[in-house]
Amino acid sequence: MIIVRTIDALRAAASSWRRAGKTVALIPTMGALHEGHLSLVRLGQIICDQTIVTIFLNPFQFGKNEDLGSYPSNLAQDTEILKVVGADLLFTPDDKEMYPDGFSTGIIPGPVSKTLCGAFRPGHFRGVATIVTKLLMQSQPDKAIFGEKDYQQLLVIRKISSDLNIPVEIVSAPTEREPDGLALSSRNAYLSPSERSLAPLLYRTLCRAAEEIKAHPETPDEICARADQELRSSGFSSVDYVTLCDSETLENMQFYDRPARLLAAANIGKTRLIDNVQL
Ligand code: AMP
């Protein structure tokens, strides 16, 4: 596996592959790698000839009171894991490489970024859109792979790449879960043993609410409000949202009559968990 820390070295490797007629998959991550990330790398290996994994903890997508300072990181372990999986290139720039002094440009995504997590994390999707656009321009991959775990992020990235005519195919990958249903996430490392045993309730509640909505398509809001209440009364410290949304636009749906996604964000202690299911 080639390991590079500069944009020039990334470009040189990616363009030599392109010149050799190889297709390239990009898998952006913030590190603290788990099986969810690795499933994206394996998908990249299936659909393209070469895989580039990036590890960059992007400060601009964290709010002032968020967990940037405590976000788990273990570059040495991540590097070993990626070698074993067989990624072709690891790009780990530092902050100065990505945001040199005087950096002053941002990508402002549209309406799909304003609801749900966008409403609770001001500036988050601007940070995501900016870093992902930079990574796409730097590596110019044929395909870039993102997890459905971060469903709103996936839609934001699809929209910026189509609105800005970035010549890349955005590919989605299903959410990898623990055996008890908890979606794998780097942030799960924050959970204490008792919080960890509560956490799978988020996915169970979403699955049950999804079945109820299928049976009663006329009352999604009531069903979501009940799910929200159940999470709070079971020990979640707060619930940001449980909402049925149009799968493409993320507009709230008052009636389930077309492809929909049920999305939730909820906090256990200081840990914010997100999850979603397709209907
Ligand atoms: P992150 O390091 O959290 O920024 O995630 C990097 C990529 O991995 C994003 O495209 C995520 O959606 C994806 N991802 C995170 N968790 C999972 C999971 N449990 N299953 C599949 N993909 C995931």
Short mmCIF file of C-alpha atoms and ligand atoms in Angstrom, two decimals:
data_model
loop_
_atom_site.label_atom_id
_atom_site.label_comp_id
_atom_site.label_asym_id
_atom_site.label_seq_id
_atom_site.Cartn_x
_atom_site.Cartn_y
_atom_site.Cartn_z
CA MET A 1 0.00 0.00 0.00
CA ILE A 2 1.31 3.44 -0.95
CA ILE A 3 1.04 5.98 1.88
CA VAL A 4 1.05 9.66 0.91
CA ARG A 5 0.58 12.86 2.88
CA THR A 6 0.61 15.47 0.11
CA ILE A 7 -1.87 16.38 -2.61
CA ASP A 8 0.93 16.31 -5.20
CA ALA A 9 1.80 12.71 -4.34
CA LEU A 10 -1.86 11.71 -4.36
CA ARG A 11 -2.34 13.31 -7.79
CA ALA A 12 0.79 11.65 -9.18
CA ALA A 13 -0.35 8.18 -8.11
CA ALA A 14 -3.96 8.65 -9.27
CA SER A 15 -2.98 10.06 -12.65
CA SER A 16 -0.45 7.28 -13.29
CA TRP A 17 -3.25 4.76 -12.72
CA ARG A 18 -5.56 6.66 -15.04
CA ARG A 19 -2.87 6.79 -17.74
CA ALA A 20 -2.50 3.02 -17.41
CA GLY A 21 -6.25 2.70 -18.09
CA LYS A 22 -7.13 1.68 -14.51
CA THR A 23 -10.34 2.81 -12.79
CA VAL A 24 -10.05 4.39 -9.35
CA ALA A 25 -12.38 4.28 -6.33
CA LEU A 26 -12.16 6.88 -3.56
CA ILE A 27 -13.25 6.08 0.00
CA PRO A 28 -13.11 9.15 2.27
CA THR A 29 -13.04 8.52 6.04
CA MET A 30 -12.14 10.24 9.28
CA GLY A 31 -10.24 7.19 10.56
CA ALA A 32 -10.85 5.01 13.64
CA LEU A 33 -11.68 2.39 11.04
CA HIS A 34 -14.25 -0.36 11.63
CA GLU A 35 -15.95 -3.02 9.51
CA GLY A 36 -18.33 -0.38 8.08
CA HIS A 37 -15.41 1.51 6.55
CA LEU A 38 -13.83 -1.75 5.38
CA SER A 39 -17.03 -2.79 3.60
CA LEU A 40 -16.65 0.37 1.49
CA VAL A 41 -13.04 -0.53 0.68
CA ARG A 42 -14.07 -4.05 -0.35
CA LEU A 43 -16.83 -2.64 -2.54
CA GLY A 44 -14.24 -0.32 -4.10
CA GLN A 45 -12.04 -3.31 -4.89
CA ILE A 46 -14.95 -5.01 -6.65
CA ILE A 47 -16.09 -2.05 -8.76
CA CYS A 48 -12.72 -0.44 -9.58
CA ASP A 49 -9.13 -1.49 -10.30
CA GLN A 50 -7.50 0.72 -7.63
CA THR A 51 -8.74 1.95 -4.25
CA ILE A 52 -7.73 5.17 -2.50
CA VAL A 53 -8.70 5.51 1.17
CA THR A 54 -8.40 8.92 2.79
CA ILE A 55 -8.13 9.51 6.53
CA PHE A 56 -8.63 13.13 7.50
CA LEU A 57 -10.33 14.40 10.63
CA ASN A 58 -11.91 17.45 9.07
CA PRO A 59 -12.12 20.25 11.65
CA PHE A 60 -14.57 22.30 9.56
CA GLN A 61 -17.39 19.79 9.90
CA PHE A 62 -17.36 19.88 13.71
CA GLY A 63 -19.24 22.53 15.67
CA LYS A 64 -17.56 24.44 18.51
CA ASN A 65 -19.08 22.26 21.22
CA GLU A 66 -18.73 18.98 19.34
CA ASP A 67 -16.27 16.14 19.78
CA LEU A 68 -13.38 17.11 17.47
CA GLY A 69 -10.92 17.08 20.41
CA SER A 70 -11.95 13.64 21.63
CA TYR A 71 -12.71 11.93 18.29
CA PRO A 72 -11.01 8.50 18.34
CA SER A 73 -7.92 8.18 16.18
CA ASN A 74 -5.31 5.50 15.71
CA LEU A 75 -3.46 6.02 12.45
CA ALA A 76 -0.93 3.21 13.06
CA GLN A 77 -3.71 0.66 13.60
CA ASP A 78 -5.79 2.02 10.69
CA THR A 79 -2.75 1.71 8.41
CA GLU A 80 -2.22 -1.93 9.36
CA ILE A 81 -5.92 -2.71 8.83
CA LEU A 82 -5.88 -1.13 5.38
CA LYS A 83 -2.77 -3.10 4.40
CA VAL A 84 -4.51 -6.32 5.39
CA VAL A 85 -7.66 -5.42 3.46
CA GLY A 86 -5.49 -4.55 0.46
CA ALA A 87 -6.23 -0.87 -0.17
CA ASP A 88 -3.84 0.49 -2.81
CA LEU A 89 -3.23 3.99 -1.45
CA LEU A 90 -3.77 5.74 1.86
CA PHE A 91 -3.90 9.54 1.80
CA THR A 92 -3.48 11.14 5.25
CA PRO A 93 -2.91 14.87 4.83
CA ASP A 94 -2.45 17.18 7.82
CA ASP A 95 -4.64 20.25 8.40
CA LYS A 96 -2.12 22.60 6.71
CA GLU A 97 -2.06 20.49 3.53
CA MET A 98 -5.86 20.62 3.26
CA TYR A 99 -6.36 24.14 4.59
CA PRO A 100 -3.21 26.21 4.01
CA ASP A 101 -3.06 29.70 5.52
CA GLY A 102 -5.52 31.95 3.76
CA PHE A 103 -7.90 29.18 2.76
CA SER A 104 -11.26 30.94 2.44
CA THR A 105 -13.61 28.99 0.14
CA GLY A 106 -16.59 26.88 1.13
CA ILE A 107 -19.16 24.80 -0.71
CA ILE A 108 -22.67 25.61 0.52
CA PRO A 109 -25.04 22.71 -0.15
CA GLY A 110 -28.74 23.28 -0.86
CA PRO A 111 -32.04 22.37 0.84
CA VAL A 112 -31.24 18.69 1.38
CA SER A 113 -28.59 19.83 3.89
CA LYS A 114 -30.86 22.12 5.89
CA THR A 115 -33.15 19.65 7.69
CA LEU A 116 -32.42 16.80 10.14
CA CYS A 117 -28.71 16.85 11.14
CA GLY A 118 -28.27 20.12 9.22
CA ALA A 119 -30.70 21.81 11.62
CA PHE A 120 -28.94 20.44 14.72
CA ARG A 121 -25.36 20.83 13.50
CA PRO A 122 -25.08 24.28 11.85
CA GLY A 123 -22.21 24.40 9.36
CA HIS A 124 -21.67 20.62 9.45
CA PHE A 125 -22.70 19.90 5.87
CA ARG A 126 -20.86 22.95 4.56
CA GLY A 127 -17.72 21.40 6.10
CA VAL A 128 -18.54 17.98 4.64
CA ALA A 129 -19.34 19.40 1.19
CA THR A 130 -16.12 21.40 1.10
CA ILE A 131 -13.80 18.58 2.13
CA VAL A 132 -15.46 15.99 -0.10
CA THR A 133 -15.32 18.36 -3.08
CA LYS A 134 -11.62 18.95 -2.41
CA LEU A 135 -10.92 15.21 -2.16
CA LEU A 136 -12.82 14.56 -5.40
CA MET A 137 -10.89 17.29 -7.22
CA GLN A 138 -7.56 16.12 -5.79
CA SER A 139 -7.92 12.47 -6.73
CA GLN A 140 -10.41 12.62 -9.65
CA PRO A 141 -11.70 9.10 -9.05
CA ASP A 142 -14.12 7.23 -11.32
CA LYS A 143 -16.27 6.31 -8.33
CA ALA A 144 -16.51 7.56 -4.75
CA ILE A 145 -18.13 5.36 -2.11
CA PHE A 146 -20.21 6.54 0.86
CA GLY A 147 -22.21 4.67 3.49
CA GLU A 148 -26.00 4.81 3.82
CA LYS A 149 -25.37 5.05 7.57
CA ASP A 150 -24.87 8.79 6.93
CA TYR A 151 -27.85 8.98 4.60
CA GLN A 152 -28.26 12.76 4.56
CA GLN A 153 -24.52 13.14 3.89
CA LEU A 154 -24.85 10.72 0.95
CA LEU A 155 -27.65 12.84 -0.58
CA VAL A 156 -25.73 16.08 0.01
CA ILE A 157 -22.70 14.64 -1.79
CA ARG A 158 -24.78 13.29 -4.69
CA LYS A 159 -26.29 16.76 -5.15
CA ILE A 160 -23.02 18.71 -5.02
CA SER A 161 -21.34 16.34 -7.44
CA SER A 162 -24.23 16.64 -9.89
CA ASP A 163 -24.72 20.43 -9.43
CA LEU A 164 -20.99 21.10 -9.82
CA ASN A 165 -20.64 18.60 -12.71
CA ILE A 166 -17.90 16.68 -10.94
CA PRO A 167 -17.20 13.70 -13.21
CA VAL A 168 -17.55 10.96 -10.60
CA GLU A 169 -20.13 8.29 -9.86
CA ILE A 170 -21.29 8.43 -6.24
CA VAL A 171 -21.85 4.86 -5.04
CA SER A 172 -23.70 4.00 -1.82
CA ALA A 173 -23.05 1.05 0.47
CA PRO A 174 -25.41 -0.51 3.03
CA THR A 175 -24.96 0.02 6.77
CA GLU A 176 -22.85 -2.57 8.57
CA ARG A 177 -24.18 -3.47 12.03
CA GLU A 178 -23.20 -5.23 15.22
CA PRO A 179 -25.02 -8.56 15.74
CA ASP A 180 -27.51 -6.74 18.01
CA GLY A 181 -28.34 -4.24 15.26
CA LEU A 182 -26.32 -1.22 16.41
CA ALA A 183 -24.87 0.54 13.36
CA LEU A 184 -21.06 0.45 13.45
CA SER A 185 -19.67 3.90 14.15
CA SER A 186 -16.35 5.31 15.34
CA ARG A 187 -18.37 7.13 18.01
CA ASN A 188 -19.58 3.84 19.55
CA ALA A 189 -16.18 3.81 21.31
CA TYR A 190 -17.50 6.59 23.59
CA LEU A 191 -20.29 4.39 25.01
CA SER A 192 -19.96 3.03 28.55
CA PRO A 193 -21.05 -0.62 28.99
CA SER A 194 -24.54 0.41 30.16
CA GLU A 195 -24.89 2.95 27.33
CA ARG A 196 -23.71 0.31 24.86
CA SER A 197 -26.45 -2.06 25.99
CA LEU A 198 -29.08 0.66 25.45
CA ALA A 199 -27.76 1.77 22.04
CA PRO A 200 -29.28 -1.02 19.83
CA LEU A 201 -32.71 0.24 20.84
CA LEU A 202 -32.33 3.02 18.29
CA TYR A 203 -32.30 0.58 15.35
CA ARG A 204 -34.96 -1.69 16.92
CA THR A 205 -37.25 1.31 17.41
CA LEU A 206 -36.71 2.45 13.82
CA CYS A 207 -37.47 -1.05 12.47
CA ARG A 208 -40.66 -1.30 14.53
CA ALA A 209 -41.81 2.21 13.59
CA ALA A 210 -41.14 1.40 9.90
CA GLU A 211 -43.44 -1.64 10.14
CA GLU A 212 -46.12 0.46 11.86
CA ILE A 213 -45.91 3.11 9.14
CA LYS A 214 -46.31 0.44 6.45
CA ALA A 215 -49.47 -0.75 8.26
CA HIS A 216 -50.75 2.83 8.90
CA PRO A 217 -49.40 4.98 6.07
CA GLU A 218 -51.67 7.89 7.04
CA THR A 219 -50.06 8.61 10.43
CA PRO A 220 -46.25 8.64 10.13
CA ASP A 221 -45.89 11.72 12.37
CA GLU A 222 -47.82 10.08 15.24
CA ILE A 223 -45.78 6.89 14.91
CA CYS A 224 -42.51 8.86 14.86
CA ALA A 225 -43.58 10.86 17.94
CA ARG A 226 -44.28 7.60 19.78
CA ALA A 227 -40.87 6.22 18.78
CA ASP A 228 -39.24 9.44 19.99
CA GLN A 229 -41.05 9.14 23.34
CA GLU A 230 -40.06 5.47 23.71
CA LEU A 231 -36.38 6.31 23.21
CA ARG A 232 -36.51 9.07 25.84
CA SER A 233 -38.35 6.96 28.37
CA SER A 234 -35.91 4.06 27.84
CA GLY A 235 -32.89 6.15 28.81
CA PHE A 236 -31.80 8.17 25.76
CA SER A 237 -30.85 11.58 27.14
CA SER A 238 -32.38 13.44 24.20
CA VAL A 239 -33.77 12.75 20.75
CA ASP A 240 -32.98 15.24 17.99
CA TYR A 241 -35.43 13.73 15.51
CA VAL A 242 -37.28 10.63 14.37
CA THR A 243 -38.76 11.54 10.98
CA LEU A 244 -40.15 9.93 7.85
CA CYS A 245 -38.69 11.63 4.78
CA ASP A 246 -38.86 11.35 1.02
CA SER A 247 -35.84 9.19 0.09
CA GLU A 248 -34.63 11.65 -2.54
CA THR A 249 -35.42 15.13 -1.17
CA LEU A 250 -35.59 14.42 2.58
CA GLU A 251 -38.84 16.41 2.75
CA ASN A 252 -40.98 15.38 5.70
CA MET A 253 -43.77 12.97 4.64
CA GLN A 254 -47.22 13.27 6.19
CA PHE A 255 -48.41 10.22 4.26
CA TYR A 256 -46.34 7.19 3.28
CA ASP A 257 -47.13 6.86 -0.44
CA ARG A 258 -43.70 6.77 -2.10
CA PRO A 259 -40.14 5.58 -1.38
CA ALA A 260 -39.27 6.86 2.07
CA ARG A 261 -36.48 6.80 4.61
CA LEU A 262 -37.05 6.79 8.35
CA LEU A 263 -34.19 8.67 10.00
CA ALA A 264 -33.26 9.30 13.61
CA ALA A 265 -30.62 11.05 15.69
CA ALA A 266 -30.55 10.54 19.43
CA ASN A 267 -28.13 11.04 22.28
CA ILE A 268 -27.05 8.61 24.96
CA GLY A 269 -25.23 10.70 27.53
CA LYS A 270 -22.79 12.74 25.46
CA THR A 271 -22.75 10.37 22.48
CA ARG A 272 -24.83 11.29 19.44
CA LEU A 273 -26.02 8.29 17.42
CA ILE A 274 -27.67 8.40 14.00
CA ASP A 275 -29.37 5.65 12.05
CA ASN A 276 -31.94 5.17 9.30
CA VAL A 277 -33.97 2.52 7.49
CA GLN A 278 -35.49 2.38 4.02
CA LEU A 279 -39.23 1.82 3.55
P1 AMP B 1 -16.61 8.51 8.81
O1 AMP B 1 -15.22 8.02 9.06
O2 AMP B 1 -17.53 8.35 9.96
O3 AMP B 1 -16.63 9.88 8.20
O4 AMP B 1 -17.21 7.55 7.70
C1 AMP B 1 -16.55 7.35 6.46
C2 AMP B 1 -17.47 6.61 5.54
O5 AMP B 1 -17.83 5.35 6.11
C3 AMP B 1 -18.79 7.36 5.26
O6 AMP B 1 -19.14 7.20 3.90
C4 AMP B 1 -19.76 6.65 6.17
O7 AMP B 1 -21.10 6.72 5.73
C5 AMP B 1 -19.24 5.22 6.09
N1 AMP B 1 -19.72 4.44 7.23
C6 AMP B 1 -19.66 4.79 8.54
N2 AMP B 1 -20.24 3.84 9.31
C7 AMP B 1 -20.68 2.87 8.46
C8 AMP B 1 -21.37 1.63 8.64
N3 AMP B 1 -21.73 1.21 9.83
N4 AMP B 1 -21.65 0.89 7.54
C9 AMP B 1 -21.29 1.33 6.30
N5 AMP B 1 -20.64 2.48 6.07
C10 AMP B 1 -20.34 3.25 7.13
#
